[in-house]
Amino acid sequence: MRVRFFVGVLLCGFLAGCGSGGSDEVVQCQTYWFDVVGACLPSNWKLLDRAELTARGVPEDVAVAFQNEESVSGQFPTVSVTREPLTTVVDPQAYSDATIRSVAVLPGYKLIDQKKVDIDGVSLPVHVFFAQPLSGEPQRRFLQVSTVQGQSGYTVTALTPITVQSSLESEIFTILESITFKAPETPAAN
């Protein structure tokens, strides 16, 4: 499991690329459903679907990613959702705790905060930390929450520069708080 989370953290760095605590701020968003993951995306965020991720060389364990259309300090804030098949039944809180331990060994790791979000009725910690997974790259800020749905473990990781405006943090928490693995109900046929 440790390798998968390290890969997920590195992947966020790749997706963030280079370019030219939640607040009470209300963020308007549009609800989307992507295969197995639902989220509400603020208007300045875009979906990086599986075809685009494949074209960028992103591993198959990334179910979906979202990217802010505006760069911040030369980086595009990114939220990715990775999926890991589980061979045994794991409680969502135990899985979340394991992911927190797995990233604590990253170079430059420093715990900043833990906040709570509800994912499909389960209260889980959002682990906010700094790390520098790649030498020669700047240290970055990560917001990460993990859960279990069926026989899969999911980790949602947001990647930003160290310092962000409260409006960007609000957008990220809007996405994290809206994550669901329960498919929307389809309207009854007439």
mmCIF file of C-alpha atoms in Angstrom:
data_model
loop_
_atom_site.group_PDB
_atom_site.id
_atom_site.type_symbol
_atom_site.label_atom_id
_atom_site.label_comp_id
_atom_site.label_asym_id
_atom_site.label_seq_id
_atom_site.Cartn_x
_atom_site.Cartn_y
_atom_site.Cartn_z
ATOM 1 C CA MET A 1 0.000 0.000 0.000
ATOM 2 C CA ARG A 2 2.884 2.404 0.793
ATOM 3 C CA VAL A 3 4.151 2.314 -2.806
ATOM 4 C CA ARG A 4 0.694 3.094 -4.216
ATOM 5 C CA PHE A 5 0.285 6.178 -2.034
ATOM 6 C CA PHE A 6 3.781 7.395 -2.827
ATOM 7 C CA VAL A 7 2.960 6.942 -6.535
ATOM 8 C CA GLY A 8 -0.291 8.832 -5.980
ATOM 9 C CA VAL A 9 1.528 11.717 -4.344
ATOM 10 C CA LEU A 10 4.110 11.814 -7.133
ATOM 11 C CA LEU A 11 1.306 11.640 -9.683
ATOM 12 C CA CYS A 12 -0.285 14.757 -8.254
ATOM 13 C CA GLY A 13 3.031 16.512 -8.772
ATOM 14 C CA PHE A 14 3.072 15.375 -12.383
ATOM 15 C CA LEU A 15 -0.500 16.491 -12.981
ATOM 16 C CA ALA A 16 0.021 19.846 -11.271
ATOM 17 C CA GLY A 17 2.746 20.565 -13.772
ATOM 18 C CA CYS A 18 4.277 23.902 -14.339
ATOM 19 C CA GLY A 19 2.575 26.831 -15.944
ATOM 20 C CA SER A 20 3.130 30.584 -17.273
ATOM 21 C CA GLY A 21 -8.160 24.582 6.323
ATOM 22 C CA GLY A 22 -11.476 25.083 4.542
ATOM 23 C CA SER A 23 -13.146 28.359 5.090
ATOM 24 C CA ASP A 24 -16.788 29.326 5.334
ATOM 25 C CA GLU A 25 -16.667 30.803 1.851
ATOM 26 C CA VAL A 26 -19.518 29.553 -0.376
ATOM 27 C CA VAL A 27 -18.337 28.068 -3.664
ATOM 28 C CA GLN A 28 -20.737 27.472 -6.538
ATOM 29 C CA CYS A 29 -20.173 24.183 -8.315
ATOM 30 C CA GLN A 30 -21.537 21.756 -10.886
ATOM 31 C CA THR A 31 -22.178 18.129 -9.912
ATOM 32 C CA TYR A 32 -20.572 15.498 -12.134
ATOM 33 C CA TRP A 33 -20.408 11.692 -12.136
ATOM 34 C CA PHE A 34 -17.293 10.018 -13.569
ATOM 35 C CA ASP A 35 -17.538 6.207 -13.825
ATOM 36 C CA VAL A 36 -17.316 5.371 -10.087
ATOM 37 C CA VAL A 37 -16.714 8.808 -8.528
ATOM 38 C CA GLY A 38 -19.017 11.771 -8.115
ATOM 39 C CA ALA A 39 -17.923 15.305 -7.266
ATOM 40 C CA CYS A 40 -19.039 18.902 -7.416
ATOM 41 C CA LEU A 41 -16.545 20.981 -9.396
ATOM 42 C CA PRO A 42 -16.245 24.758 -9.099
ATOM 43 C CA SER A 43 -16.560 26.554 -12.444
ATOM 44 C CA ASN A 44 -12.809 27.138 -12.847
ATOM 45 C CA TRP A 45 -11.952 23.420 -12.460
ATOM 46 C CA LYS A 46 -11.938 20.916 -15.303
ATOM 47 C CA LEU A 47 -12.157 17.165 -15.520
ATOM 48 C CA LEU A 48 -9.111 15.258 -16.742
ATOM 49 C CA ASP A 49 -10.865 12.126 -17.952
ATOM 50 C CA ARG A 50 -9.295 8.692 -18.331
ATOM 51 C CA ALA A 51 -8.429 9.310 -22.020
ATOM 52 C CA GLU A 52 -6.565 12.525 -21.151
ATOM 53 C CA LEU A 53 -4.844 10.865 -18.195
ATOM 54 C CA THR A 54 -3.742 7.968 -20.417
ATOM 55 C CA ALA A 55 -2.374 10.431 -22.981
ATOM 56 C CA ARG A 56 -0.322 12.052 -20.184
ATOM 57 C CA GLY A 57 1.071 8.666 -19.111
ATOM 58 C CA VAL A 58 -0.838 8.554 -15.824
ATOM 59 C CA PRO A 59 -1.181 5.033 -14.327
ATOM 60 C CA GLU A 60 -4.508 3.190 -14.518
ATOM 61 C CA ASP A 61 -5.022 3.314 -10.738
ATOM 62 C CA VAL A 62 -5.991 6.986 -11.128
ATOM 63 C CA ALA A 63 -9.744 6.874 -11.624
ATOM 64 C CA VAL A 64 -10.142 10.579 -12.351
ATOM 65 C CA ALA A 65 -8.424 13.914 -11.780
ATOM 66 C CA PHE A 66 -9.583 17.508 -11.668
ATOM 67 C CA GLN A 67 -7.428 20.530 -12.390
ATOM 68 C CA ASN A 68 -7.823 24.229 -11.741
ATOM 69 C CA GLU A 69 -7.641 26.185 -14.989
ATOM 70 C CA GLU A 70 -5.539 28.960 -13.395
ATOM 71 C CA SER A 71 -1.937 28.479 -12.331
ATOM 72 C CA VAL A 72 -0.880 29.444 -8.823
ATOM 73 C CA SER A 73 2.826 30.174 -8.381
ATOM 74 C CA GLY A 74 3.471 28.388 -11.675
ATOM 75 C CA GLN A 75 1.510 25.253 -10.703
ATOM 76 C CA PHE A 76 -1.981 24.115 -11.612
ATOM 77 C CA PRO A 77 -3.747 22.907 -8.447
ATOM 78 C CA THR A 78 -4.900 19.335 -9.008
ATOM 79 C CA VAL A 79 -7.136 16.828 -7.234
ATOM 80 C CA SER A 80 -6.702 13.164 -8.153
ATOM 81 C CA VAL A 81 -8.653 10.081 -7.104
ATOM 82 C CA THR A 82 -6.663 6.841 -7.023
ATOM 83 C CA ARG A 83 -8.239 3.397 -6.749
ATOM 84 C CA GLU A 84 -6.546 0.392 -5.155
ATOM 85 C CA PRO A 85 -8.081 -3.115 -5.252
ATOM 86 C CA LEU A 86 -8.258 -4.597 -1.758
ATOM 87 C CA THR A 87 -7.783 -8.302 -1.057
ATOM 88 C CA THR A 88 -9.383 -8.141 2.392
ATOM 89 C CA VAL A 89 -12.221 -6.213 3.965
ATOM 90 C CA VAL A 90 -10.888 -2.954 5.407
ATOM 91 C CA ASP A 91 -12.736 -0.412 7.511
ATOM 92 C CA PRO A 92 -12.699 3.110 5.958
ATOM 93 C CA GLN A 93 -11.117 4.642 9.085
ATOM 94 C CA ALA A 94 -8.392 1.954 9.212
ATOM 95 C CA TYR A 95 -7.646 2.513 5.515
ATOM 96 C CA SER A 96 -7.477 6.268 6.096
ATOM 97 C CA ASP A 97 -5.101 5.788 9.033
ATOM 98 C CA ALA A 98 -2.863 3.555 6.888
ATOM 99 C CA THR A 99 -2.634 6.176 4.142
ATOM 100 C CA ILE A 100 -1.690 8.846 6.666
ATOM 101 C CA ARG A 101 1.127 6.635 7.972
ATOM 102 C CA SER A 102 2.295 5.856 4.433
ATOM 103 C CA VAL A 103 2.891 9.492 3.458
ATOM 104 C CA ALA A 104 4.554 10.422 6.753
ATOM 105 C CA VAL A 105 7.824 8.987 5.372
ATOM 106 C CA LEU A 106 7.943 11.330 2.361
ATOM 107 C CA PRO A 107 10.953 13.687 2.156
ATOM 108 C CA GLY A 108 10.191 17.043 3.762
ATOM 109 C CA TYR A 109 7.000 15.700 5.369
ATOM 110 C CA LYS A 110 5.386 18.025 7.900
ATOM 111 C CA LEU A 111 1.861 17.619 9.274
ATOM 112 C CA ILE A 112 0.009 20.927 9.044
ATOM 113 C CA ASP A 113 -3.572 20.143 10.002
ATOM 114 C CA GLN A 114 -6.328 17.565 10.057
ATOM 115 C CA LYS A 115 -9.903 18.468 9.244
ATOM 116 C CA LYS A 116 -12.965 16.263 8.803
ATOM 117 C CA VAL A 117 -15.159 15.600 5.791
ATOM 118 C CA ASP A 118 -18.042 13.177 5.329
ATOM 119 C CA ILE A 119 -17.816 10.793 2.403
ATOM 120 C CA ASP A 120 -21.008 8.809 1.896
ATOM 121 C CA GLY A 121 -21.939 9.258 5.562
ATOM 122 C CA VAL A 122 -18.526 8.333 7.014
ATOM 123 C CA SER A 123 -16.568 11.070 8.819
ATOM 124 C CA LEU A 124 -12.921 10.894 7.740
ATOM 125 C CA PRO A 125 -9.842 13.056 8.326
ATOM 126 C CA VAL A 126 -8.436 15.300 5.618
ATOM 127 C CA HIS A 127 -4.714 15.047 6.243
ATOM 128 C CA VAL A 128 -3.044 18.381 5.353
ATOM 129 C CA PHE A 129 0.737 18.222 5.030
ATOM 130 C CA PHE A 130 3.805 19.599 3.290
ATOM 131 C CA ALA A 131 6.209 17.291 1.470
ATOM 132 C CA GLN A 132 8.870 17.379 -1.213
ATOM 133 C CA PRO A 133 8.537 13.956 -2.903
ATOM 134 C CA LEU A 134 10.941 14.820 -5.735
ATOM 135 C CA SER A 135 14.340 16.340 -5.019
ATOM 136 C CA GLY A 136 14.885 19.448 -7.078
ATOM 137 C CA GLU A 137 11.138 20.192 -7.050
ATOM 138 C CA PRO A 138 9.595 22.707 -4.649
ATOM 139 C CA GLN A 139 7.980 21.570 -1.434
ATOM 140 C CA ARG A 140 4.208 21.372 -1.898
ATOM 141 C CA ARG A 141 1.041 21.294 0.142
ATOM 142 C CA PHE A 142 -1.144 18.188 0.056
ATOM 143 C CA LEU A 143 -4.688 17.639 1.279
ATOM 144 C CA GLN A 144 -5.563 13.948 1.348
ATOM 145 C CA VAL A 145 -8.524 11.825 2.414
ATOM 146 C CA SER A 146 -8.958 8.075 1.952
ATOM 147 C CA THR A 147 -11.894 5.690 2.196
ATOM 148 C CA VAL A 148 -13.127 2.273 1.153
ATOM 149 C CA GLN A 149 -16.008 1.446 -1.154
ATOM 150 C CA GLY A 150 -16.679 -2.230 -1.768
ATOM 151 C CA GLN A 151 -13.453 -4.056 -2.582
ATOM 152 C CA SER A 152 -11.567 -0.857 -3.482
ATOM 153 C CA GLY A 153 -9.656 1.702 -1.473
ATOM 154 C CA TYR A 154 -9.782 5.282 -2.745
ATOM 155 C CA THR A 155 -7.448 8.161 -1.958
ATOM 156 C CA VAL A 156 -8.353 11.709 -2.948
ATOM 157 C CA THR A 157 -5.274 13.944 -3.035
ATOM 158 C CA ALA A 158 -5.186 17.685 -3.692
ATOM 159 C CA LEU A 159 -1.862 19.284 -4.555
ATOM 160 C CA THR A 160 -1.140 23.008 -4.311
ATOM 161 C CA PRO A 161 1.779 25.345 -3.743
ATOM 162 C CA ILE A 162 2.695 25.837 -0.053
ATOM 163 C CA THR A 163 0.693 29.059 0.252
ATOM 164 C CA VAL A 164 -2.758 29.454 -1.268
ATOM 165 C CA GLN A 165 -5.547 31.988 -1.010
ATOM 166 C CA SER A 166 -8.552 31.050 1.101
ATOM 167 C CA SER A 167 -10.737 31.020 -2.031
ATOM 168 C CA LEU A 168 -8.654 28.190 -3.555
ATOM 169 C CA GLU A 169 -8.729 26.246 -0.293
ATOM 170 C CA SER A 170 -12.524 26.675 -0.236
ATOM 171 C CA GLU A 171 -12.751 25.300 -3.781
ATOM 172 C CA ILE A 172 -10.634 22.279 -2.832
ATOM 173 C CA PHE A 173 -12.759 21.582 0.241
ATOM 174 C CA THR A 174 -15.889 21.928 -1.898
ATOM 175 C CA ILE A 175 -14.529 19.118 -4.079
ATOM 176 C CA LEU A 176 -13.373 16.974 -1.124
ATOM 177 C CA GLU A 177 -16.672 17.402 0.746
ATOM 178 C CA SER A 178 -18.658 16.454 -2.353
ATOM 179 C CA ILE A 179 -16.811 13.232 -3.206
ATOM 180 C CA THR A 180 -19.177 10.263 -3.415
ATOM 181 C CA PHE A 181 -18.995 6.700 -4.621
ATOM 182 C CA LYS A 182 -22.770 6.265 -4.694
ATOM 183 C CA ALA A 183 -24.103 6.528 -8.224
ATOM 184 C CA PRO A 184 -26.823 9.118 -8.742
ATOM 185 C CA GLU A 185 -30.308 7.739 -9.047
ATOM 186 C CA THR A 186 -31.509 7.652 -12.621
ATOM 187 C CA PRO A 187 -34.924 9.166 -13.248
ATOM 188 C CA ALA A 188 -37.727 6.671 -13.774
ATOM 189 C CA ALA A 189 -38.636 6.063 -17.409
ATOM 190 C CA ASN A 190 -42.000 7.465 -18.475
#
